[in-house]
PDB file of C-alpha atoms in Angstrom:
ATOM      1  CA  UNK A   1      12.046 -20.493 -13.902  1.00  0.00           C
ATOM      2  CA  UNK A   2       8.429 -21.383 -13.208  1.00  0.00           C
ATOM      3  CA  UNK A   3       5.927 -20.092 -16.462  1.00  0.00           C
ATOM      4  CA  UNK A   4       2.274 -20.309 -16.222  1.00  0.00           C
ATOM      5  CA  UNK A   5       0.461 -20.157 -19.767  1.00  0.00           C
ATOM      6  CA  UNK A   6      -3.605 -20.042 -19.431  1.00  0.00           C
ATOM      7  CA  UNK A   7      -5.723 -21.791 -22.951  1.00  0.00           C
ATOM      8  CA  UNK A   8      -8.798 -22.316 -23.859  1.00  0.00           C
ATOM      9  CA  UNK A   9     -11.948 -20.995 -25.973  1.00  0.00           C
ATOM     10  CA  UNK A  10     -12.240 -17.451 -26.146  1.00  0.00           C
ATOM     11  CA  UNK A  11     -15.825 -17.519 -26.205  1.00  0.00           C
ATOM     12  CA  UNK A  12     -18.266 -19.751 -25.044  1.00  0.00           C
ATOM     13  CA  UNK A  13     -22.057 -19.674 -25.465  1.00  0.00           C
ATOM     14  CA  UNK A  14     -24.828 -19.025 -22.765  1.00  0.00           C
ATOM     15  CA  UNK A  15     -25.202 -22.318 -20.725  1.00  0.00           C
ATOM     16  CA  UNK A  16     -22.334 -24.255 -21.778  1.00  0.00           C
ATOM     17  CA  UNK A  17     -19.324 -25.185 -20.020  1.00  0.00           C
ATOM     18  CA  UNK A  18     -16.470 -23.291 -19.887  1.00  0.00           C
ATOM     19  CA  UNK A  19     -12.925 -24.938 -20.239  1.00  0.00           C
ATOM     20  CA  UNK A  20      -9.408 -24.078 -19.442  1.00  0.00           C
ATOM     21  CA  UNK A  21      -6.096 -25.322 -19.099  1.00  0.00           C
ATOM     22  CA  UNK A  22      -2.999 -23.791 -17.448  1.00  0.00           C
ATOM     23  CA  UNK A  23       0.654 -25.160 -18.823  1.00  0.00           C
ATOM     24  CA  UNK A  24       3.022 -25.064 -16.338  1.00  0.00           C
ATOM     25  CA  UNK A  25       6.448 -25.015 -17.308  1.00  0.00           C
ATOM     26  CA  UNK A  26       9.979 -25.319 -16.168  1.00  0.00           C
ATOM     27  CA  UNK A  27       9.151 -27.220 -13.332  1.00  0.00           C
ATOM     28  CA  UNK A  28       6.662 -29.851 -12.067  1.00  0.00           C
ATOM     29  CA  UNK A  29       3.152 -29.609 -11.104  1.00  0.00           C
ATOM     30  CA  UNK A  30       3.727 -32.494  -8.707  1.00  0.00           C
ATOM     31  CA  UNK A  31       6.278 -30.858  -6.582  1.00  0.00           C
ATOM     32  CA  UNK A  32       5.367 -30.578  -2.943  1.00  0.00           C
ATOM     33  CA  UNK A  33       3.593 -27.988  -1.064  1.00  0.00           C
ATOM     34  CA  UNK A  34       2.474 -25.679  -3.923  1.00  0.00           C
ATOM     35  CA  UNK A  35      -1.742 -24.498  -4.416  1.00  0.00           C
ATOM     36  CA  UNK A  36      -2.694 -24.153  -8.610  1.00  0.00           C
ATOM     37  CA  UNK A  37      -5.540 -21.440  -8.571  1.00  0.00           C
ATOM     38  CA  UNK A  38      -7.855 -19.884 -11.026  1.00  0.00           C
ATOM     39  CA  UNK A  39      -8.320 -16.431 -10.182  1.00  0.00           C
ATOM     40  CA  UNK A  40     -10.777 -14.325 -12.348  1.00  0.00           C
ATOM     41  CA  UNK A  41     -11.088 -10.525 -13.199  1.00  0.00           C
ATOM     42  CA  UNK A  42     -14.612  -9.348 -14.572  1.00  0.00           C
ATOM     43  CA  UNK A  43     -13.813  -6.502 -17.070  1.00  0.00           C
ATOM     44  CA  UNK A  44     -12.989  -3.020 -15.368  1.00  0.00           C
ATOM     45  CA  UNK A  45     -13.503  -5.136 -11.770  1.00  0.00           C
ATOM     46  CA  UNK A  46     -11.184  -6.205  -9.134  1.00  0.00           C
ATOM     47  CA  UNK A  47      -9.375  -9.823  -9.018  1.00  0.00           C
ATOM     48  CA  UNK A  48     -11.948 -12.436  -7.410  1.00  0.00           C
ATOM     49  CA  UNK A  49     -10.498 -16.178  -6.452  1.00  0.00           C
ATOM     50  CA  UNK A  50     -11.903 -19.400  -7.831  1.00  0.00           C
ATOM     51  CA  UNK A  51     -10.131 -21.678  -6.283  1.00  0.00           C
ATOM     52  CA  UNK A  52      -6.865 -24.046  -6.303  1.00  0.00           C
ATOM     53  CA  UNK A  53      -5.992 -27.651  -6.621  1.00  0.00           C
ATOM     54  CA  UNK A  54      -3.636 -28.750  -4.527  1.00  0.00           C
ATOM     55  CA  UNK A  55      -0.338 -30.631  -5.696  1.00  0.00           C
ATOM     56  CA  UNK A  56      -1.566 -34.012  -3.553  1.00  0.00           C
ATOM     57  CA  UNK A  57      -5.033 -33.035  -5.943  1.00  0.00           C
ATOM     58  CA  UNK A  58      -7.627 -31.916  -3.472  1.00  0.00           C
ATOM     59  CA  UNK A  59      -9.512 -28.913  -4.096  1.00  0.00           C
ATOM     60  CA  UNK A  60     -10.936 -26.162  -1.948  1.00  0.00           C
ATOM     61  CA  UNK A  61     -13.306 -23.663  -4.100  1.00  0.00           C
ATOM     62  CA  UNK A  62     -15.093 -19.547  -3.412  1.00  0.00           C
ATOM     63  CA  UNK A  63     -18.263 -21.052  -1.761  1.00  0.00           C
ATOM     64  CA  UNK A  64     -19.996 -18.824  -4.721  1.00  0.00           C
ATOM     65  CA  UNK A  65     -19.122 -20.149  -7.377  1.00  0.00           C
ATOM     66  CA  UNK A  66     -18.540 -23.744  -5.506  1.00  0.00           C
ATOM     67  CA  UNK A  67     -21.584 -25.649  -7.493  1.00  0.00           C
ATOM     68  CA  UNK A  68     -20.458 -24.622 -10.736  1.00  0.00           C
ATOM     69  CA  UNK A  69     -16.716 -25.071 -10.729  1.00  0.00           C
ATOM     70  CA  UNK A  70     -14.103 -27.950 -10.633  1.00  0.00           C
ATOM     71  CA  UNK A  71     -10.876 -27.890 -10.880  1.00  0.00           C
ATOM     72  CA  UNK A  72      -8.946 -30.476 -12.110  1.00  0.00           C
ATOM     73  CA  UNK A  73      -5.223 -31.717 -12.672  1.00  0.00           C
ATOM     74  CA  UNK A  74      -3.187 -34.077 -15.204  1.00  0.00           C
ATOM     75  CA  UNK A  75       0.302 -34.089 -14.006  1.00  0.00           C
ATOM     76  CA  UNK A  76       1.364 -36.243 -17.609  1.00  0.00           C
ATOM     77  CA  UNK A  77       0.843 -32.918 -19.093  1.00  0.00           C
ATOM     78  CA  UNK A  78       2.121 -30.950 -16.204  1.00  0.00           C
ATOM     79  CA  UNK A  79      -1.536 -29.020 -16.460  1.00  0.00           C
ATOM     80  CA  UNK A  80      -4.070 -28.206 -14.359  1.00  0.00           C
ATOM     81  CA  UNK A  81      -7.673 -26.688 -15.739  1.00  0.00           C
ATOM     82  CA  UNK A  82     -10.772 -24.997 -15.067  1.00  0.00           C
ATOM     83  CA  UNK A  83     -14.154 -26.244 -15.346  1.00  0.00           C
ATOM     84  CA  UNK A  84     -17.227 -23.745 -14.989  1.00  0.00           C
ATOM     85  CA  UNK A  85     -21.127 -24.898 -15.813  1.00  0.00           C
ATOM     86  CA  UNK A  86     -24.017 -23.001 -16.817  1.00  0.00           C
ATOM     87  CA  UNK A  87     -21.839 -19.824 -17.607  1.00  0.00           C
ATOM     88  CA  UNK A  88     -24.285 -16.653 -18.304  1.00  0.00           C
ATOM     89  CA  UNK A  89     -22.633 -13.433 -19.513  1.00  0.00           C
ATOM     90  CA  UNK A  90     -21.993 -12.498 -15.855  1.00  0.00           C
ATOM     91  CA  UNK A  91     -18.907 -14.719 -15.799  1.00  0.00           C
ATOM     92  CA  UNK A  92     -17.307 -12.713 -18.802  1.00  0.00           C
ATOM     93  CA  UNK A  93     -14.026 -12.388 -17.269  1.00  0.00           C
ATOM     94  CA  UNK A  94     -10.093 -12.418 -17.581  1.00  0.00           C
ATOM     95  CA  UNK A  95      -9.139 -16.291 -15.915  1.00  0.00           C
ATOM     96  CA  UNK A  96      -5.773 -15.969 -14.531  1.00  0.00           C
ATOM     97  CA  UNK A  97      -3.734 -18.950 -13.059  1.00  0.00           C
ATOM     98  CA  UNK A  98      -1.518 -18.655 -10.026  1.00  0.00           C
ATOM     99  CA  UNK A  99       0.587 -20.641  -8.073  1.00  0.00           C
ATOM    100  CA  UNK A 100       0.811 -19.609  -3.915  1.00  0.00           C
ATOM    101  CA  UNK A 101       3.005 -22.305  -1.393  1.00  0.00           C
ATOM    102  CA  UNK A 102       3.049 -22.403   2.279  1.00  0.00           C
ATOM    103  CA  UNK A 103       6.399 -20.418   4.337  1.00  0.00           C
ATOM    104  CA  UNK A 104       7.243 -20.903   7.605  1.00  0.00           C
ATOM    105  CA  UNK A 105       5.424 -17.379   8.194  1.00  0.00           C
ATOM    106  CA  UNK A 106       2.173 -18.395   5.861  1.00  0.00           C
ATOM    107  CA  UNK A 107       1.272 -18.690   2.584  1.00  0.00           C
ATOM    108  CA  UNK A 108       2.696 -16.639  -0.467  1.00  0.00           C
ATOM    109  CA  UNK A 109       1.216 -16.472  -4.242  1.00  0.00           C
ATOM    110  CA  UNK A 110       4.411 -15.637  -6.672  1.00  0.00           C
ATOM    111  CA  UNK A 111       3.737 -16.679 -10.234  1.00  0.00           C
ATOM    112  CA  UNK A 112       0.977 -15.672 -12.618  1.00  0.00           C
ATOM    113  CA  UNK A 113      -0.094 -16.481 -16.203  1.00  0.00           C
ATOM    114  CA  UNK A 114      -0.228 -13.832 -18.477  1.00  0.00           C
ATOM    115  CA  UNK A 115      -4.571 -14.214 -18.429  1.00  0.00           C
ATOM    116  CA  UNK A 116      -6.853 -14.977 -20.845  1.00  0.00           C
ATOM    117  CA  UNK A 117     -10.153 -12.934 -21.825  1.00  0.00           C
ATOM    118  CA  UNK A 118     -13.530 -15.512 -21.888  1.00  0.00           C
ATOM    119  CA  UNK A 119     -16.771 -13.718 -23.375  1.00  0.00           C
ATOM    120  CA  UNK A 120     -19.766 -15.367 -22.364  1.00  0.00           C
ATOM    121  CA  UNK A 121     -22.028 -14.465 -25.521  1.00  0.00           C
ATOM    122  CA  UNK A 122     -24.593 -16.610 -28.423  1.00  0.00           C
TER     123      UNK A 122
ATOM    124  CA  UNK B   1     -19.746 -13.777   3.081  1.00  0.00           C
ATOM    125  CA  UNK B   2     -16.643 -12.289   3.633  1.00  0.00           C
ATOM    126  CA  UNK B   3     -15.377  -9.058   2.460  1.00  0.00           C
ATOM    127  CA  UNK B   4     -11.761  -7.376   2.443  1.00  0.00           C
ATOM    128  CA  UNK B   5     -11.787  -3.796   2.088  1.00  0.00           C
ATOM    129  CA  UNK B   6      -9.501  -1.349   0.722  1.00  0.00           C
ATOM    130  CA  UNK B   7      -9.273   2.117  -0.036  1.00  0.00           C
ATOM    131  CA  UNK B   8     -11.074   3.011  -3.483  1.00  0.00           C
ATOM    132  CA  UNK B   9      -8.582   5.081  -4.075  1.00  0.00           C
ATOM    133  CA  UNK B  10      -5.680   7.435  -2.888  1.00  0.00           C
ATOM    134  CA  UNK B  11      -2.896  10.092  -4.425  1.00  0.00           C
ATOM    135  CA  UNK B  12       0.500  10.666  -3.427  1.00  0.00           C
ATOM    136  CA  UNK B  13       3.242  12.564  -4.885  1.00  0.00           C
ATOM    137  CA  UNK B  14       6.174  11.575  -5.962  1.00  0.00           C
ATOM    138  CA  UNK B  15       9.046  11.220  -3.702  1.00  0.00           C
ATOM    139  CA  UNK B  16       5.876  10.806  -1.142  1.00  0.00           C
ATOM    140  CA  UNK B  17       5.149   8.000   0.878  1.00  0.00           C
ATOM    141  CA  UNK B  18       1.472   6.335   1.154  1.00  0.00           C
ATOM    142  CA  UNK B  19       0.201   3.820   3.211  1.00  0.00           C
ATOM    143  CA  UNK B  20      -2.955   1.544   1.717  1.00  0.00           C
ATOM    144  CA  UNK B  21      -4.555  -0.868   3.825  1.00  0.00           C
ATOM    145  CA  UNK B  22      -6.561  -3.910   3.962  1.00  0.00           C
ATOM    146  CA  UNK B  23      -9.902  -4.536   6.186  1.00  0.00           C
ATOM    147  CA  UNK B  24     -11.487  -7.987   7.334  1.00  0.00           C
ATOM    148  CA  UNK B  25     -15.247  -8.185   7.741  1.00  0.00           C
ATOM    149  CA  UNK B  26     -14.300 -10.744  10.343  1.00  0.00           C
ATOM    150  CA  UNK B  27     -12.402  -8.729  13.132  1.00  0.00           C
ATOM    151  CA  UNK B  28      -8.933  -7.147  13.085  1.00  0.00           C
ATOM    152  CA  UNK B  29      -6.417  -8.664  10.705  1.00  0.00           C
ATOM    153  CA  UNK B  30      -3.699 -10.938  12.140  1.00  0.00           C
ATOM    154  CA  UNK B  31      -0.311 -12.090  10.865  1.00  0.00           C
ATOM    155  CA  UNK B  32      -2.855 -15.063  10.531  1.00  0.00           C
ATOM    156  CA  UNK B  33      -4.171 -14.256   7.579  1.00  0.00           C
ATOM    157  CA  UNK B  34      -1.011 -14.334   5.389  1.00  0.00           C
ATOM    158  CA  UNK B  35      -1.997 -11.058   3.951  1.00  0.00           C
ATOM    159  CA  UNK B  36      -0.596 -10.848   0.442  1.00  0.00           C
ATOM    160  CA  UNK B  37      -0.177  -7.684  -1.865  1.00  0.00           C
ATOM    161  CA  UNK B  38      -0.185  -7.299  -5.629  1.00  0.00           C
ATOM    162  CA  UNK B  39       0.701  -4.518  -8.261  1.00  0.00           C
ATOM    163  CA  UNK B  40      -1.657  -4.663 -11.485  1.00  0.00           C
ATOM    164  CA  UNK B  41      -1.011  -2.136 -14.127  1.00  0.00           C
ATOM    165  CA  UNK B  42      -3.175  -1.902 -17.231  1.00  0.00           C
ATOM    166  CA  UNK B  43      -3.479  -4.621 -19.692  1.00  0.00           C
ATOM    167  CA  UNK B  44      -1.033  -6.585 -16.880  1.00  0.00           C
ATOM    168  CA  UNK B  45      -1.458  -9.467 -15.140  1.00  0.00           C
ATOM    169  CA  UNK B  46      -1.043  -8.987 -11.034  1.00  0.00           C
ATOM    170  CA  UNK B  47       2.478  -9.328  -9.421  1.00  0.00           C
ATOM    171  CA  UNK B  48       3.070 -10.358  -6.472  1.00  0.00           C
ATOM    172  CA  UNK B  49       5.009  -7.663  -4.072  1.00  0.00           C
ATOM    173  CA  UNK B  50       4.716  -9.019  -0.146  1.00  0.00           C
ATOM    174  CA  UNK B  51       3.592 -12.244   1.263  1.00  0.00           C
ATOM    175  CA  UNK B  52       2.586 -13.316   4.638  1.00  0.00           C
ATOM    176  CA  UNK B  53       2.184  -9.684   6.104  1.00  0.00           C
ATOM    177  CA  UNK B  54       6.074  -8.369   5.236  1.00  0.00           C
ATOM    178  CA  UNK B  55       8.156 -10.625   3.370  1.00  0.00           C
ATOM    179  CA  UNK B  56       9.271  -9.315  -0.260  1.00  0.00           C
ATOM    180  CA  UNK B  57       9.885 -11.457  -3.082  1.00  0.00           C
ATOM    181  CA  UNK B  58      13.193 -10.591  -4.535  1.00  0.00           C
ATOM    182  CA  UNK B  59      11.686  -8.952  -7.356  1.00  0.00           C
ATOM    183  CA  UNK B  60       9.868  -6.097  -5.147  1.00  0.00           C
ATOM    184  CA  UNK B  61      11.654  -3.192  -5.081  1.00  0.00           C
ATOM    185  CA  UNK B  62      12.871  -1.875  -1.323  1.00  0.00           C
ATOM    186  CA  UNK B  63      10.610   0.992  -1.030  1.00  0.00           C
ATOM    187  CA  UNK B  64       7.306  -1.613  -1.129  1.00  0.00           C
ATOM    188  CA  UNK B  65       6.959  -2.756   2.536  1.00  0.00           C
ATOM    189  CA  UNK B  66       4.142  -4.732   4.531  1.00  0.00           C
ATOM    190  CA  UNK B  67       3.239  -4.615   8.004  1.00  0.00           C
ATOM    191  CA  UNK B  68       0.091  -4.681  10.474  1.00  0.00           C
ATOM    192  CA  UNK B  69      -1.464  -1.384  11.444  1.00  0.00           C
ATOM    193  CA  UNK B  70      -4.546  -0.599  13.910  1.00  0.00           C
ATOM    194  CA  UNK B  71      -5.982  -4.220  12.852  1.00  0.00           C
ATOM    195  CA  UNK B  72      -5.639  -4.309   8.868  1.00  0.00           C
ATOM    196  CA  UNK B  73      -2.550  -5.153   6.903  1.00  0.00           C
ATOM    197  CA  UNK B  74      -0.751  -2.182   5.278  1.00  0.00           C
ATOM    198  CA  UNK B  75       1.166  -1.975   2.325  1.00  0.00           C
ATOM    199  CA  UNK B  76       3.184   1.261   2.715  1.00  0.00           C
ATOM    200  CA  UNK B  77       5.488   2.726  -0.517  1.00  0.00           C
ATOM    201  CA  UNK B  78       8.007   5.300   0.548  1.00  0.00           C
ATOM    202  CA  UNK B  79       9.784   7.164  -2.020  1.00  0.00           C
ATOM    203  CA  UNK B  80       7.402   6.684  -4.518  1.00  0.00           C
ATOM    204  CA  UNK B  81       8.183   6.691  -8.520  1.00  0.00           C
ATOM    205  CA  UNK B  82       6.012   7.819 -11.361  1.00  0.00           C
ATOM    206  CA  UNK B  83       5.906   3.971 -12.364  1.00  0.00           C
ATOM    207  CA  UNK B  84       4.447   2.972  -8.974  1.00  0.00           C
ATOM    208  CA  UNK B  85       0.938   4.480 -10.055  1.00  0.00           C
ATOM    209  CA  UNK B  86      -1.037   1.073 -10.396  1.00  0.00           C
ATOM    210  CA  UNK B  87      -4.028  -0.529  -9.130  1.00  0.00           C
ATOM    211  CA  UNK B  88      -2.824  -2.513  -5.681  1.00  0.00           C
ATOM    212  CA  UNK B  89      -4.456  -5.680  -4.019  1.00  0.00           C
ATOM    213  CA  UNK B  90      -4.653  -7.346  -0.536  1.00  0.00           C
ATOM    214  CA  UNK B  91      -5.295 -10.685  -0.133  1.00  0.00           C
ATOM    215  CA  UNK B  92      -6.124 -12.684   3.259  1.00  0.00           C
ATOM    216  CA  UNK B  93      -6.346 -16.056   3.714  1.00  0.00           C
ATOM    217  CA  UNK B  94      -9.226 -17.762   5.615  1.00  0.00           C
ATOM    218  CA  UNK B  95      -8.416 -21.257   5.853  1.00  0.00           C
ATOM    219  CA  UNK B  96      -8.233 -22.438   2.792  1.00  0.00           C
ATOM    220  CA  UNK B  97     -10.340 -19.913   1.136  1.00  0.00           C
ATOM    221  CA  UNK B  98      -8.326 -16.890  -0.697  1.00  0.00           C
ATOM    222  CA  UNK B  99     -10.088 -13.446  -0.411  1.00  0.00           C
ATOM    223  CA  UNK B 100      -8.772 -10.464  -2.499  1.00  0.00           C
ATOM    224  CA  UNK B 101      -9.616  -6.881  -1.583  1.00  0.00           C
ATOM    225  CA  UNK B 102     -11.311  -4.388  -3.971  1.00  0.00           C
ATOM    226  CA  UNK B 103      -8.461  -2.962  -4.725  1.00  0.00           C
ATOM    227  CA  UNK B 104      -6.667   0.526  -4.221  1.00  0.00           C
ATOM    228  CA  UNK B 105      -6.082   3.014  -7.355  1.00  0.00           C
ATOM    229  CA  UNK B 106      -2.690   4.422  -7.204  1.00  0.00           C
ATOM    230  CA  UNK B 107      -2.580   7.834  -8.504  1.00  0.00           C
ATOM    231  CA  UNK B 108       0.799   9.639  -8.829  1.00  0.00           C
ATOM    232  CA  UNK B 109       0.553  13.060  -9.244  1.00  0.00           C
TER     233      UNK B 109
END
C-alpha cells in the first residue's frame, strides 16, 4: 500500500526559501504513469494546487505561483520535494502531497499525505 | 484565471439526499475535465471519493456518486449519515493544470 509522508521546517522566515520533501513508500516513485503534486491549504481556506512532477520528471506548475516554485524529484530516495522562494506570511499554509494517474476515462488523484503546517513568520 | 465554483454551503438531513456541484469559468463542464471529488473533515487530510466524473475508488462508500448535470459535475450523496457532514471538493483538470473548487460545507442536521 502506497504512503505519502510530507517533511520539512515548520517555520521559515520572511524571504527565505521554503523546503519540503514527500517520502513515498511501499512502492516506487519511478513507476509509470503517476503525477507527484504539492497541494496547499491556507488556514481556514479551501485546497489550492501547486503543481506535480511527473514520474518521467517534467513539471507543470499553478501559473501563480509558477516563478516561485519548483518541484523536484530524487528517485534514490524514492522522494520528491517542494521548493518555494521569497515566501511572505501569505503562503502560511498546510502543504499536502498527492499522487493522481491517468484511466482510460481521465485522470484520478487517490493518495494523500497526512499534511504538514508551514508558518511563514521572523 | 480560472475559477471552479461550488456551493458555499448546503444542509441536508439525514436519510436525505443532496446534490453539490461544480462550475467552470470556462463553459459547461465535460467528462473532459476528469472532475474529481474529495471529503475533508477537520484536522483531516482530503480523500479522494470519485474520479473522472463517476468512478469510485473502492474505499467510497455506495451512496457517494458522480455524474454531469446542466453543465457542472455533481457529486450527489443519497442516504446520507451523520458522519457524511464534511467540507467536499471538485476538482477539474485543464490540461495539465489541476483546479480545485472552493469547496462545499456539508451540514447534517
Amino acid at each position: 500500500q502506497v504512503q505519502l509522508q510530507e517533511s520539512g521546517p515548520g517555520l521559515v522566515k520572511p524571504s527565505q526559501t521554503l523546503s519540503l520533501t514527500c517520502t513515498v513508500s511501499g512502492g516506487s516513485i519511478s513507476s509509470g504513469g503517476y503525477y507527484w503534486s504539492w497541494i496547499r491549504q491556507h488556514p481556514g481556506k479551501g485546497l489550492e494546487w501547486i503543481g506535480y512532477i511527473y514520474y518521467s520528471g517534467s513539471t507543470y506548475y499553478n501559473p501563480s505561483l509558477k516563478s516561485r516554485v519548483t518541484i523536484s524529484v530524487d528517485t534514490s530516495k524514492n522522494q520528491f520535494s517542494l521548493k518555494l522562494t521569497s515566501v511572505t506570511a501569505a503562503d502560511t499554509a498546510v502543504y499536502y502531497c498527492a499522487r493522481d494517474y491517468a484511466v482510460t476515462t481521465g485522470n484520478a488523484f487517490d493518495i494523500w499525505g497526512q499534511g504538514t503546517m508551514v508558518t511563514v513568520s521572523s | 484565471q480560472t475559477v471552479v465554483t461550488q456551493e458555499p454551503s448546503l444542509t441536508v438531513s439525514p436519510g436525505g439526499t443532496v446534490t453539490l456541484t461544480c462550475a467552470s469559468s470556462t463553459g459547461a463542464v465535460t467528462s473532459g475535465y476528469y472532475p474529481n471529488w474529495f471529503q475533508q473533515k477537520p484536522g483531516q487530510a482530503p480523500r479522494a471519493l470519485i474520479y473522472s466524473t463517476s468512478n469510485k475508488h473502492s474505499w467510497t462508500p455506495a451512496r457517494f456518486s458522480g455524474s454531469l448535470l446542466g453543465g457542472k459535475a455533481a457529486l450527489t450523496l443519497s442516504g446520507v449519515q451523520p458522519e457524511d457532514e464534511a467540507e467536499y471538493y471538485c476538482l477539474l483538470y485543464y490540461g495539465g493544470a489541476r483546479v480545485f473548487g472552493g469547496g462545499t460545507k456539508l451540514t447534517v442536521l
